[in-house]
Each structure stands twice: as C-alpha cells, then as structure tokens.
Amino acid sequence: MRKKLIAANWKMHLVPGEARALIAALMADLGRETFTDREVLVAPAAILIPEVKDALKQSPIMLGAQNMFYEEKGAFTGEISPTMLAAYGVTHVIIGHSERRHIFGESDEMIGLKVRAALDHRMTPIMCVGETQEEHDSGRALEVVLRQMEGGLGSLSSDEAGGIVMAYEPVWAIGTGRTATPEQAESIHGAIRGAFNERFGHSPAQIVRILYGGSVNADNVDSLLSRPDIDGALVGGASLKADSFARIVRARTAK
Ligand code: PGA
C-alpha cells in the first residue's frame, strides 16, 4: 500500500518567528499522534529552512524545499543548489510548480534537469504538472500533463521513477477556491499512473505517489483522498494555519 503524503507549500509567506509559531502550533495539535499510513512534509521558503529544521527537531514531520537550481555551485546569482539543501537535511524538493513555470518561465527542459539533480543528491523530487484554465477549457488537460511529464521525467530509470512524487495541480484550481472534483482529479491521476506504467513498467507505476494540489482544504480533503489514485495533497493556503493543516493531515482515506 502506498503511504499518503500530506505536503505543505508555504510559498512566499512567513518570517522566522511566524514559522516557528506555526510549527509549534502544528506539533501541539497533532500531539504524539503517529500515523503509520501517511507522511507529513512542510516546504518553507528557502531562507526559513534552518529555522524550520530546528523547530522540527523530535518531530516526524519532514522538511522540504520549494525550488532549487540544478547546478551544484558556480556563478548563478540568487540561486540555491541541491548540495546546499541536502546539507540542511532537506529530503524533498518541489519542482516545476506552476508558479515557477508561469511566473518565472521555467521550461520542461529546465524542470527535467532539476528532477535529475534532486535524484542525484538523494532528494525526492515532487514534480508538479497541471493545465491552465484555457488548456482545461479547450479539452487539452491530459495532453498538457503528459507533455510536462515527458519533459520532466525523460532522464529517469525505472528504478528511480517509482521513488519520485508527482503532484497534479490544475493551474485554475491553485489559490482560487475552485477545486477539481474528486472525479476530475482521479481521472488525471489514473492517466498519470497509466503513463508511468507504459514508460517505466508495472511496479514503478504502482509505487509512485501522485498528490493532488489546488485549493485543498479541511472540507474537501476527505473526498479527494478517498480516491484510490490520489495519494496525498500538496496544500498552499490552507497549510498556513495550524488547525486547518492538522485537519488535512488527519484526512479520512478509503484504505
Ligand atoms: P493552494 O496552493 O492550496 O493555495 O491552492 C496549492 C499549491 O500551489 O501547491
């Protein structure tokens, strides 16, 4: 059985004191609950990583990053390397988030290089795919998602493929309060798993975890996570409040 993964994407929010308070409140809310069927991750802004790492001591919550560059070092002003993230104990890196694609112009090719670099530094990429409103309206959602997958995952071996995390995040659902219905999400998740099957084989397709992201909140998480191909959530806005994120972490699932 695939473990669920509930991941918080804090985006460009919080200063150190707020981050510490949010982690403390989250840990107080979740208490000593141990979940055997799910994992929890927070991805703060890069500058908060040392603070959050410290605040998470003795917590099972894992530490992620929201982005990174693919080179190890060099003249890349303003960038952060995989080596730097790994040195802080970061285990997961969100790659190809739609805000990176659409605001910062990241291409499928660049995203592929970043996925490769994360794996080469023993971090798990959480690779995001998802169609825009216009692509959705013109019935091209699946075509876009499959193209983004091909670009991002071109360098992976079958052994590597099962260990990554995918996140389906329709752009029209991010930060808008409009969530994909569980049926819509399940259909794309099934197609992503099918593409893994074709490209990498049966076993990686069964192991790979596919998260849903886009206006996930305490009220809709149960219905999303009860679908068999939805293996967790990537949560933006609702991860910034301890009570709502703790409720999402406790989502009821089918299995
Ligand atoms: P949202 O963001 O939950 O605020 O819609 C999700 C994401 O962008 O990862």
PDB file of C-alpha atoms and ligand atoms in Angstrom:
ATOM      1  CA  MET A   1       0.000   0.000   0.000  1.00  0.00           C
ATOM      2  CA  ARG A   2       1.252   3.483  -0.838  1.00  0.00           C
ATOM      3  CA  LYS A   3       1.654   5.785   2.133  1.00  0.00           C
ATOM      4  CA  LYS A   4      -0.212   9.046   1.754  1.00  0.00           C
ATOM      5  CA  LEU A   5       1.864  12.213   1.710  1.00  0.00           C
ATOM      6  CA  ILE A   6       0.449  15.479   3.003  1.00  0.00           C
ATOM      7  CA  ALA A   7       2.746  18.308   1.979  1.00  0.00           C
ATOM      8  CA  ALA A   8       2.550  21.982   2.942  1.00  0.00           C
ATOM      9  CA  ASN A   9       3.760  24.505   0.389  1.00  0.00           C
ATOM     10  CA  TRP A  10       4.158  27.720   2.363  1.00  0.00           C
ATOM     11  CA  LYS A  11       5.150  29.646  -0.774  1.00  0.00           C
ATOM     12  CA  MET A  12       6.490  33.162  -0.079  1.00  0.00           C
ATOM     13  CA  HIS A  13       4.906  33.526   3.342  1.00  0.00           C
ATOM     14  CA  LEU A  14       6.043  33.838   6.969  1.00  0.00           C
ATOM     15  CA  VAL A  15       9.060  35.293   8.728  1.00  0.00           C
ATOM     16  CA  PRO A  16      11.115  33.191  11.170  1.00  0.00           C
ATOM     17  CA  GLY A  17       9.037  33.916  14.298  1.00  0.00           C
ATOM     18  CA  GLU A  18       5.795  33.104  12.452  1.00  0.00           C
ATOM     19  CA  ALA A  19       7.250  29.926  11.012  1.00  0.00           C
ATOM     20  CA  ARG A  20       8.353  28.774  14.447  1.00  0.00           C
ATOM     21  CA  ALA A  21       4.915  29.564  15.922  1.00  0.00           C
ATOM     22  CA  LEU A  22       3.164  27.674  13.124  1.00  0.00           C
ATOM     23  CA  ILE A  23       5.328  24.587  13.609  1.00  0.00           C
ATOM     24  CA  ALA A  24       4.820  24.726  17.381  1.00  0.00           C
ATOM     25  CA  ALA A  25       1.039  25.003  16.954  1.00  0.00           C
ATOM     26  CA  LEU A  26       1.018  22.176  14.432  1.00  0.00           C
ATOM     27  CA  MET A  27       3.039  19.915  16.682  1.00  0.00           C
ATOM     28  CA  ALA A  28       0.784  20.770  19.650  1.00  0.00           C
ATOM     29  CA  ASP A  29      -2.314  19.985  17.574  1.00  0.00           C
ATOM     30  CA  LEU A  30      -1.013  16.736  16.156  1.00  0.00           C
ATOM     31  CA  GLY A  31       0.462  15.844  19.546  1.00  0.00           C
ATOM     32  CA  ARG A  32       2.063  12.491  19.703  1.00  0.00           C
ATOM     33  CA  GLU A  33      -0.207  11.041  17.053  1.00  0.00           C
ATOM     34  CA  THR A  34       1.770   8.713  14.942  1.00  0.00           C
ATOM     35  CA  PHE A  35       0.455   7.879  11.558  1.00  0.00           C
ATOM     36  CA  THR A  36       1.510   4.642  10.028  1.00  0.00           C
ATOM     37  CA  ASP A  37      -0.299   5.196   6.747  1.00  0.00           C
ATOM     38  CA  ARG A  38       0.855   8.740   5.946  1.00  0.00           C
ATOM     39  CA  GLU A  39       3.772  11.132   5.951  1.00  0.00           C
ATOM     40  CA  VAL A  40       3.766  14.872   6.552  1.00  0.00           C
ATOM     41  CA  LEU A  41       6.091  17.415   4.981  1.00  0.00           C
ATOM     42  CA  VAL A  42       6.495  21.184   5.172  1.00  0.00           C
ATOM     43  CA  ALA A  43       8.210  23.189   2.441  1.00  0.00           C
ATOM     44  CA  PRO A  44       9.071  26.669   3.733  1.00  0.00           C
ATOM     45  CA  ALA A  45      10.718  29.474   1.773  1.00  0.00           C
ATOM     46  CA  ALA A  46      14.427  28.635   1.445  1.00  0.00           C
ATOM     47  CA  ILE A  47      15.577  31.283   3.896  1.00  0.00           C
ATOM     48  CA  LEU A  48      13.403  29.731   6.631  1.00  0.00           C
ATOM     49  CA  ILE A  49      14.854  26.253   6.223  1.00  0.00           C
ATOM     50  CA  PRO A  50      17.393  26.459   9.110  1.00  0.00           C
ATOM     51  CA  GLU A  51      14.728  27.854  11.474  1.00  0.00           C
ATOM     52  CA  VAL A  52      12.159  25.235  10.481  1.00  0.00           C
ATOM     53  CA  LYS A  53      14.681  22.421  10.657  1.00  0.00           C
ATOM     54  CA  ASP A  54      15.419  23.433  14.233  1.00  0.00           C
ATOM     55  CA  ALA A  55      11.731  23.777  15.133  1.00  0.00           C
ATOM     56  CA  LEU A  56      11.016  20.304  13.730  1.00  0.00           C
ATOM     57  CA  LYS A  57      13.527  18.554  15.978  1.00  0.00           C
ATOM     58  CA  GLN A  58      11.946  15.459  17.510  1.00  0.00           C
ATOM     59  CA  SER A  59       9.038  15.684  15.105  1.00  0.00           C
ATOM     60  CA  PRO A  60       8.260  13.119  12.420  1.00  0.00           C
ATOM     61  CA  ILE A  61       7.352  15.991  10.073  1.00  0.00           C
ATOM     62  CA  MET A  62       9.752  16.086   7.128  1.00  0.00           C
ATOM     63  CA  LEU A  63      11.487  19.122   5.660  1.00  0.00           C
ATOM     64  CA  GLY A  64      11.107  20.094   2.003  1.00  0.00           C
ATOM     65  CA  ALA A  65      12.113  22.958  -0.287  1.00  0.00           C
ATOM     66  CA  GLN A  66      10.012  24.777  -2.868  1.00  0.00           C
ATOM     67  CA  ASN A  67      12.588  25.014  -5.621  1.00  0.00           C
ATOM     68  CA  MET A  68      16.294  24.734  -6.363  1.00  0.00           C
ATOM     69  CA  PHE A  69      18.741  25.192  -9.210  1.00  0.00           C
ATOM     70  CA  TYR A  70      20.271  22.143 -10.878  1.00  0.00           C
ATOM     71  CA  GLU A  71      23.968  23.053 -10.724  1.00  0.00           C
ATOM     72  CA  GLU A  72      25.994  22.257  -7.609  1.00  0.00           C
ATOM     73  CA  LYS A  73      27.800  25.570  -7.439  1.00  0.00           C
ATOM     74  CA  GLY A  74      29.002  28.452  -9.556  1.00  0.00           C
ATOM     75  CA  ALA A  75      28.147  31.884 -10.823  1.00  0.00           C
ATOM     76  CA  PHE A  76      24.357  31.668 -10.508  1.00  0.00           C
ATOM     77  CA  THR A  77      23.466  34.750  -8.501  1.00  0.00           C
ATOM     78  CA  GLY A  78      20.396  34.308  -6.347  1.00  0.00           C
ATOM     79  CA  GLU A  79      20.084  30.555  -6.791  1.00  0.00           C
ATOM     80  CA  ILE A  80      20.249  27.716  -4.264  1.00  0.00           C
ATOM     81  CA  SER A  81      21.909  24.429  -5.080  1.00  0.00           C
ATOM     82  CA  PRO A  82      20.916  20.843  -4.329  1.00  0.00           C
ATOM     83  CA  THR A  83      24.087  20.462  -2.252  1.00  0.00           C
ATOM     84  CA  MET A  84      23.027  23.372  -0.048  1.00  0.00           C
ATOM     85  CA  LEU A  85      19.547  21.961   0.516  1.00  0.00           C
ATOM     86  CA  ALA A  86      20.854  18.484   1.238  1.00  0.00           C
ATOM     87  CA  ALA A  87      23.286  19.960   3.791  1.00  0.00           C
ATOM     88  CA  TYR A  88      20.284  21.191   5.780  1.00  0.00           C
ATOM     89  CA  GLY A  89      18.583  17.826   5.812  1.00  0.00           C
ATOM     90  CA  VAL A  90      16.036  18.655   3.144  1.00  0.00           C
ATOM     91  CA  THR A  91      14.579  15.393   1.867  1.00  0.00           C
ATOM     92  CA  HIS A  92      12.043  16.581  -0.738  1.00  0.00           C
ATOM     93  CA  VAL A  93      12.057  19.369  -3.312  1.00  0.00           C
ATOM     94  CA  ILE A  94       9.019  20.704  -5.138  1.00  0.00           C
ATOM     95  CA  ILE A  95       9.997  21.074  -8.779  1.00  0.00           C
ATOM     96  CA  GLY A  96       8.112  22.660 -11.653  1.00  0.00           C
ATOM     97  CA  HIS A  97       5.386  24.252  -9.573  1.00  0.00           C
ATOM     98  CA  SER A  98       3.049  26.174 -11.883  1.00  0.00           C
ATOM     99  CA  GLU A  99       4.154  29.455 -10.307  1.00  0.00           C
ATOM    100  CA  ARG A 100       7.729  28.583 -11.322  1.00  0.00           C
ATOM    101  CA  ARG A 101       6.571  27.644 -14.810  1.00  0.00           C
ATOM    102  CA  HIS A 102       4.293  30.605 -15.411  1.00  0.00           C
ATOM    103  CA  ILE A 103       5.787  33.478 -13.383  1.00  0.00           C
ATOM    104  CA  PHE A 104       9.466  32.561 -13.683  1.00  0.00           C
ATOM    105  CA  GLY A 105       9.362  30.947 -17.113  1.00  0.00           C
ATOM    106  CA  GLU A 106      10.743  27.511 -16.217  1.00  0.00           C
ATOM    107  CA  SER A 107      10.671  25.175 -19.186  1.00  0.00           C
ATOM    108  CA  ASP A 108      10.038  21.445 -19.281  1.00  0.00           C
ATOM    109  CA  GLU A 109      13.724  21.052 -20.078  1.00  0.00           C
ATOM    110  CA  MET A 110      14.864  23.002 -17.028  1.00  0.00           C
ATOM    111  CA  ILE A 111      12.437  21.086 -14.860  1.00  0.00           C
ATOM    112  CA  GLY A 112      13.886  17.840 -16.208  1.00  0.00           C
ATOM    113  CA  LEU A 113      17.373  18.966 -15.189  1.00  0.00           C
ATOM    114  CA  LYS A 114      16.151  19.854 -11.702  1.00  0.00           C
ATOM    115  CA  VAL A 115      14.423  16.490 -11.252  1.00  0.00           C
ATOM    116  CA  ARG A 116      17.657  14.802 -12.295  1.00  0.00           C
ATOM    117  CA  ALA A 117      19.714  16.945  -9.877  1.00  0.00           C
ATOM    118  CA  ALA A 118      17.377  16.213  -6.953  1.00  0.00           C
ATOM    119  CA  LEU A 119      17.735  12.468  -7.505  1.00  0.00           C
ATOM    120  CA  ASP A 120      21.496  12.755  -7.922  1.00  0.00           C
ATOM    121  CA  HIS A 121      21.606  14.396  -4.474  1.00  0.00           C
ATOM    122  CA  ARG A 122      19.336  11.810  -2.890  1.00  0.00           C
ATOM    123  CA  MET A 123      16.369  14.086  -2.502  1.00  0.00           C
ATOM    124  CA  THR A 124      12.865  13.199  -3.627  1.00  0.00           C
ATOM    125  CA  PRO A 125      11.504  15.468  -6.325  1.00  0.00           C
ATOM    126  CA  ILE A 126       7.842  16.393  -6.052  1.00  0.00           C
ATOM    127  CA  MET A 127       7.253  17.147  -9.686  1.00  0.00           C
ATOM    128  CA  CYS A 128       4.237  19.313 -10.442  1.00  0.00           C
ATOM    129  CA  VAL A 129       2.158  19.182 -13.588  1.00  0.00           C
ATOM    130  CA  GLY A 130      -1.140  20.803 -14.474  1.00  0.00           C
ATOM    131  CA  GLU A 131      -3.035  22.615 -17.176  1.00  0.00           C
ATOM    132  CA  THR A 132      -4.114  26.261 -17.297  1.00  0.00           C
ATOM    133  CA  GLN A 133      -7.736  27.375 -17.405  1.00  0.00           C
ATOM    134  CA  GLU A 134      -7.542  27.858 -21.158  1.00  0.00           C
ATOM    135  CA  GLU A 135      -5.992  24.433 -21.726  1.00  0.00           C
ATOM    136  CA  HIS A 136      -8.658  22.952 -19.468  1.00  0.00           C
ATOM    137  CA  ASP A 137     -11.481  24.684 -21.313  1.00  0.00           C
ATOM    138  CA  SER A 138     -10.204  23.501 -24.674  1.00  0.00           C
ATOM    139  CA  GLY A 139     -10.061  19.885 -23.513  1.00  0.00           C
ATOM    140  CA  ARG A 140      -6.269  19.666 -23.561  1.00  0.00           C
ATOM    141  CA  ALA A 141      -5.633  18.907 -19.860  1.00  0.00           C
ATOM    142  CA  LEU A 142      -4.340  15.409 -20.369  1.00  0.00           C
ATOM    143  CA  GLU A 143      -2.228  16.296 -23.372  1.00  0.00           C
ATOM    144  CA  VAL A 144      -0.511  19.086 -21.371  1.00  0.00           C
ATOM    145  CA  VAL A 145       0.067  16.907 -18.325  1.00  0.00           C
ATOM    146  CA  LEU A 146       1.582  14.111 -20.417  1.00  0.00           C
ATOM    147  CA  ARG A 147       3.864  16.552 -22.224  1.00  0.00           C
ATOM    148  CA  GLN A 148       5.063  18.032 -18.925  1.00  0.00           C
ATOM    149  CA  MET A 149       5.713  14.523 -17.624  1.00  0.00           C
ATOM    150  CA  GLU A 150       7.749  13.586 -20.655  1.00  0.00           C
ATOM    151  CA  GLY A 151       9.866  16.724 -20.320  1.00  0.00           C
ATOM    152  CA  GLY A 152      10.398  16.355 -16.608  1.00  0.00           C
ATOM    153  CA  LEU A 153      10.982  12.639 -16.357  1.00  0.00           C
ATOM    154  CA  GLY A 154      12.918  11.946 -19.539  1.00  0.00           C
ATOM    155  CA  SER A 155      16.162  11.059 -17.752  1.00  0.00           C
ATOM    156  CA  LEU A 156      14.731   8.647 -15.167  1.00  0.00           C
ATOM    157  CA  SER A 157      15.359   4.939 -14.981  1.00  0.00           C
ATOM    158  CA  SER A 158      12.538   2.613 -13.961  1.00  0.00           C
ATOM    159  CA  ASP A 159      14.145   2.176 -10.553  1.00  0.00           C
ATOM    160  CA  GLU A 160      14.209   5.912  -9.983  1.00  0.00           C
ATOM    161  CA  ALA A 161      10.713   6.552 -11.318  1.00  0.00           C
ATOM    162  CA  GLY A 162       8.858   4.718  -8.564  1.00  0.00           C
ATOM    163  CA  GLY A 163      10.628   6.772  -5.892  1.00  0.00           C
ATOM    164  CA  ILE A 164       9.566  10.187  -7.061  1.00  0.00           C
ATOM    165  CA  VAL A 165       6.390  12.028  -6.137  1.00  0.00           C
ATOM    166  CA  MET A 166       4.106  13.577  -8.751  1.00  0.00           C
ATOM    167  CA  ALA A 167       1.688  16.397  -7.994  1.00  0.00           C
ATOM    168  CA  TYR A 168      -1.242  17.138 -10.255  1.00  0.00           C
ATOM    169  CA  GLU A 169      -2.111  20.778  -9.740  1.00  0.00           C
ATOM    170  CA  PRO A 170      -4.534  22.260 -12.253  1.00  0.00           C
ATOM    171  CA  VAL A 171      -3.499  25.917 -12.518  1.00  0.00           C
ATOM    172  CA  TRP A 172      -7.129  27.066 -12.445  1.00  0.00           C
ATOM    173  CA  ALA A 173      -7.549  25.463  -9.027  1.00  0.00           C
ATOM    174  CA  ILE A 174      -4.481  26.948  -7.342  1.00  0.00           C
ATOM    175  CA  GLY A 175      -5.335  29.638  -4.830  1.00  0.00           C
ATOM    176  CA  THR A 176      -8.741  30.159  -6.415  1.00  0.00           C
ATOM    177  CA  GLY A 177     -11.004  28.220  -4.084  1.00  0.00           C
ATOM    178  CA  ARG A 178     -12.065  26.141  -7.115  1.00  0.00           C
ATOM    179  CA  THR A 179     -11.004  22.554  -6.567  1.00  0.00           C
ATOM    180  CA  ALA A 180     -11.054  19.864  -9.204  1.00  0.00           C
ATOM    181  CA  THR A 181     -13.801  17.415  -8.337  1.00  0.00           C
ATOM    182  CA  PRO A 182     -12.549  14.100  -6.981  1.00  0.00           C
ATOM    183  CA  GLU A 183     -13.729  12.544 -10.271  1.00  0.00           C
ATOM    184  CA  GLN A 184     -11.770  15.032 -12.407  1.00  0.00           C
ATOM    185  CA  ALA A 185      -8.637  14.591 -10.305  1.00  0.00           C
ATOM    186  CA  GLU A 186      -8.954  10.805 -10.192  1.00  0.00           C
ATOM    187  CA  SER A 187      -9.238  10.637 -13.957  1.00  0.00           C
ATOM    188  CA  ILE A 188      -5.999  12.611 -14.499  1.00  0.00           C
ATOM    189  CA  HIS A 189      -4.230  10.705 -11.706  1.00  0.00           C
ATOM    190  CA  GLY A 190      -5.234   7.432 -13.350  1.00  0.00           C
ATOM    191  CA  ALA A 191      -3.823   8.660 -16.657  1.00  0.00           C
ATOM    192  CA  ILE A 192      -0.550   9.718 -14.984  1.00  0.00           C
ATOM    193  CA  ARG A 193      -0.253   6.272 -13.437  1.00  0.00           C
ATOM    194  CA  GLY A 194      -1.042   4.738 -16.814  1.00  0.00           C
ATOM    195  CA  ALA A 195       1.740   6.780 -18.416  1.00  0.00           C
ATOM    196  CA  PHE A 196       4.160   5.570 -15.726  1.00  0.00           C
ATOM    197  CA  ASN A 197       3.097   2.033 -16.473  1.00  0.00           C
ATOM    198  CA  GLU A 198       3.787   2.454 -20.161  1.00  0.00           C
ATOM    199  CA  ARG A 199       7.075   4.290 -19.727  1.00  0.00           C
ATOM    200  CA  PHE A 200       8.592   2.621 -16.655  1.00  0.00           C
ATOM    201  CA  GLY A 201       6.657  -0.597 -16.098  1.00  0.00           C
ATOM    202  CA  HIS A 202       4.108  -2.004 -13.680  1.00  0.00           C
ATOM    203  CA  SER A 203       5.999  -1.817 -10.434  1.00  0.00           C
ATOM    204  CA  PRO A 204       7.081   1.878 -10.571  1.00  0.00           C
ATOM    205  CA  ALA A 205       3.521   2.768 -11.583  1.00  0.00           C
ATOM    206  CA  GLN A 206       2.176   1.014  -8.505  1.00  0.00           C
ATOM    207  CA  ILE A 207       4.686   2.640  -6.169  1.00  0.00           C
ATOM    208  CA  VAL A 208       4.766   6.232  -7.429  1.00  0.00           C
ATOM    209  CA  ARG A 209       2.753   8.631  -5.330  1.00  0.00           C
ATOM    210  CA  ILE A 210       0.545  11.156  -7.077  1.00  0.00           C
ATOM    211  CA  LEU A 211      -0.610  14.101  -4.962  1.00  0.00           C
ATOM    212  CA  TYR A 212      -3.444  16.451  -5.790  1.00  0.00           C
ATOM    213  CA  GLY A 213      -2.989  20.197  -5.271  1.00  0.00           C
ATOM    214  CA  GLY A 214      -5.221  23.197  -5.858  1.00  0.00           C
ATOM    215  CA  SER A 215      -7.433  24.697  -3.144  1.00  0.00           C
ATOM    216  CA  VAL A 216      -7.284  21.630  -0.920  1.00  0.00           C
ATOM    217  CA  ASN A 217      -8.847  22.462   2.434  1.00  0.00           C
ATOM    218  CA  ALA A 218     -10.266  20.850   5.557  1.00  0.00           C
ATOM    219  CA  ASP A 219     -13.682  20.455   3.918  1.00  0.00           C
ATOM    220  CA  ASN A 220     -12.722  18.831   0.625  1.00  0.00           C
ATOM    221  CA  VAL A 221      -9.702  16.752   1.584  1.00  0.00           C
ATOM    222  CA  ASP A 222     -11.611  13.630   2.686  1.00  0.00           C
ATOM    223  CA  SER A 223     -13.432  13.215  -0.612  1.00  0.00           C
ATOM    224  CA  LEU A 224     -10.235  13.756  -2.614  1.00  0.00           C
ATOM    225  CA  LEU A 225      -8.091  11.402  -0.576  1.00  0.00           C
ATOM    226  CA  SER A 226     -10.681   8.646  -0.604  1.00  0.00           C
ATOM    227  CA  ARG A 227      -9.989   8.129  -4.318  1.00  0.00           C
ATOM    228  CA  PRO A 228      -7.650   5.218  -4.968  1.00  0.00           C
ATOM    229  CA  ASP A 229      -5.221   7.077  -7.246  1.00  0.00           C
ATOM    230  CA  ILE A 230      -4.965  10.214  -5.075  1.00  0.00           C
ATOM    231  CA  ASP A 231      -2.050   9.534  -2.750  1.00  0.00           C
ATOM    232  CA  GLY A 232      -1.979  12.771  -0.839  1.00  0.00           C
ATOM    233  CA  ALA A 233      -2.191  16.525  -1.122  1.00  0.00           C
ATOM    234  CA  LEU A 234       0.044  19.492  -1.828  1.00  0.00           C
ATOM    235  CA  VAL A 235      -1.510  22.283   0.188  1.00  0.00           C
ATOM    236  CA  GLY A 236      -0.855  26.004  -0.193  1.00  0.00           C
ATOM    237  CA  GLY A 237      -3.175  28.485   1.513  1.00  0.00           C
ATOM    238  CA  ALA A 238      -4.707  26.021   3.971  1.00  0.00           C
ATOM    239  CA  SER A 239      -1.266  24.957   5.209  1.00  0.00           C
ATOM    240  CA  LEU A 240      -0.600  28.383   6.744  1.00  0.00           C
ATOM    241  CA  LYS A 241      -2.979  27.810   9.666  1.00  0.00           C
ATOM    242  CA  ALA A 242      -2.151  25.049  12.130  1.00  0.00           C
ATOM    243  CA  ASP A 243      -5.738  23.946  12.733  1.00  0.00           C
ATOM    244  CA  SER A 244      -6.672  23.627   9.067  1.00  0.00           C
ATOM    245  CA  PHE A 245      -3.434  21.878   8.121  1.00  0.00           C
ATOM    246  CA  ALA A 246      -3.710  19.495  11.107  1.00  0.00           C
ATOM    247  CA  ARG A 247      -7.235  18.630   9.963  1.00  0.00           C
ATOM    248  CA  ILE A 248      -5.936  17.967   6.448  1.00  0.00           C
ATOM    249  CA  VAL A 249      -3.208  15.738   7.867  1.00  0.00           C
ATOM    250  CA  ARG A 250      -5.942  13.738   9.602  1.00  0.00           C
ATOM    251  CA  ALA A 251      -7.901  13.282   6.377  1.00  0.00           C
ATOM    252  CA  ARG A 252     -10.078  10.224   6.199  1.00  0.00           C
ATOM    253  CA  THR A 253      -8.976   7.923   3.462  1.00  0.00           C
ATOM    254  CA  ALA A 254     -10.611   4.932   1.868  1.00  0.00           C
ATOM    255  CA  LYS A 255      -7.980   2.452   2.924  1.00  0.00           C
TER     256      LYS A 255
HETATM  257  P1  PGA B   1      -3.426  26.292  -2.865  1.00  0.00           P
HETATM  258  O1  PGA B   1      -1.973  26.060  -3.497  1.00  0.00           O
HETATM  259  O2  PGA B   1      -3.695  25.165  -1.905  1.00  0.00           O
HETATM  260  O3  PGA B   1      -3.331  27.626  -2.154  1.00  0.00           O
HETATM  261  O4  PGA B   1      -4.402  26.309  -3.990  1.00  0.00           O
HETATM  262  C1  PGA B   1      -1.516  24.771  -3.802  1.00  0.00           C
HETATM  263  C2  PGA B   1      -0.178  24.841  -4.477  1.00  0.00           C
HETATM  264  O5  PGA B   1       0.057  25.786  -5.252  1.00  0.00           O
HETATM  265  O6  PGA B   1       0.696  23.980  -4.250  1.00  0.00           O
END
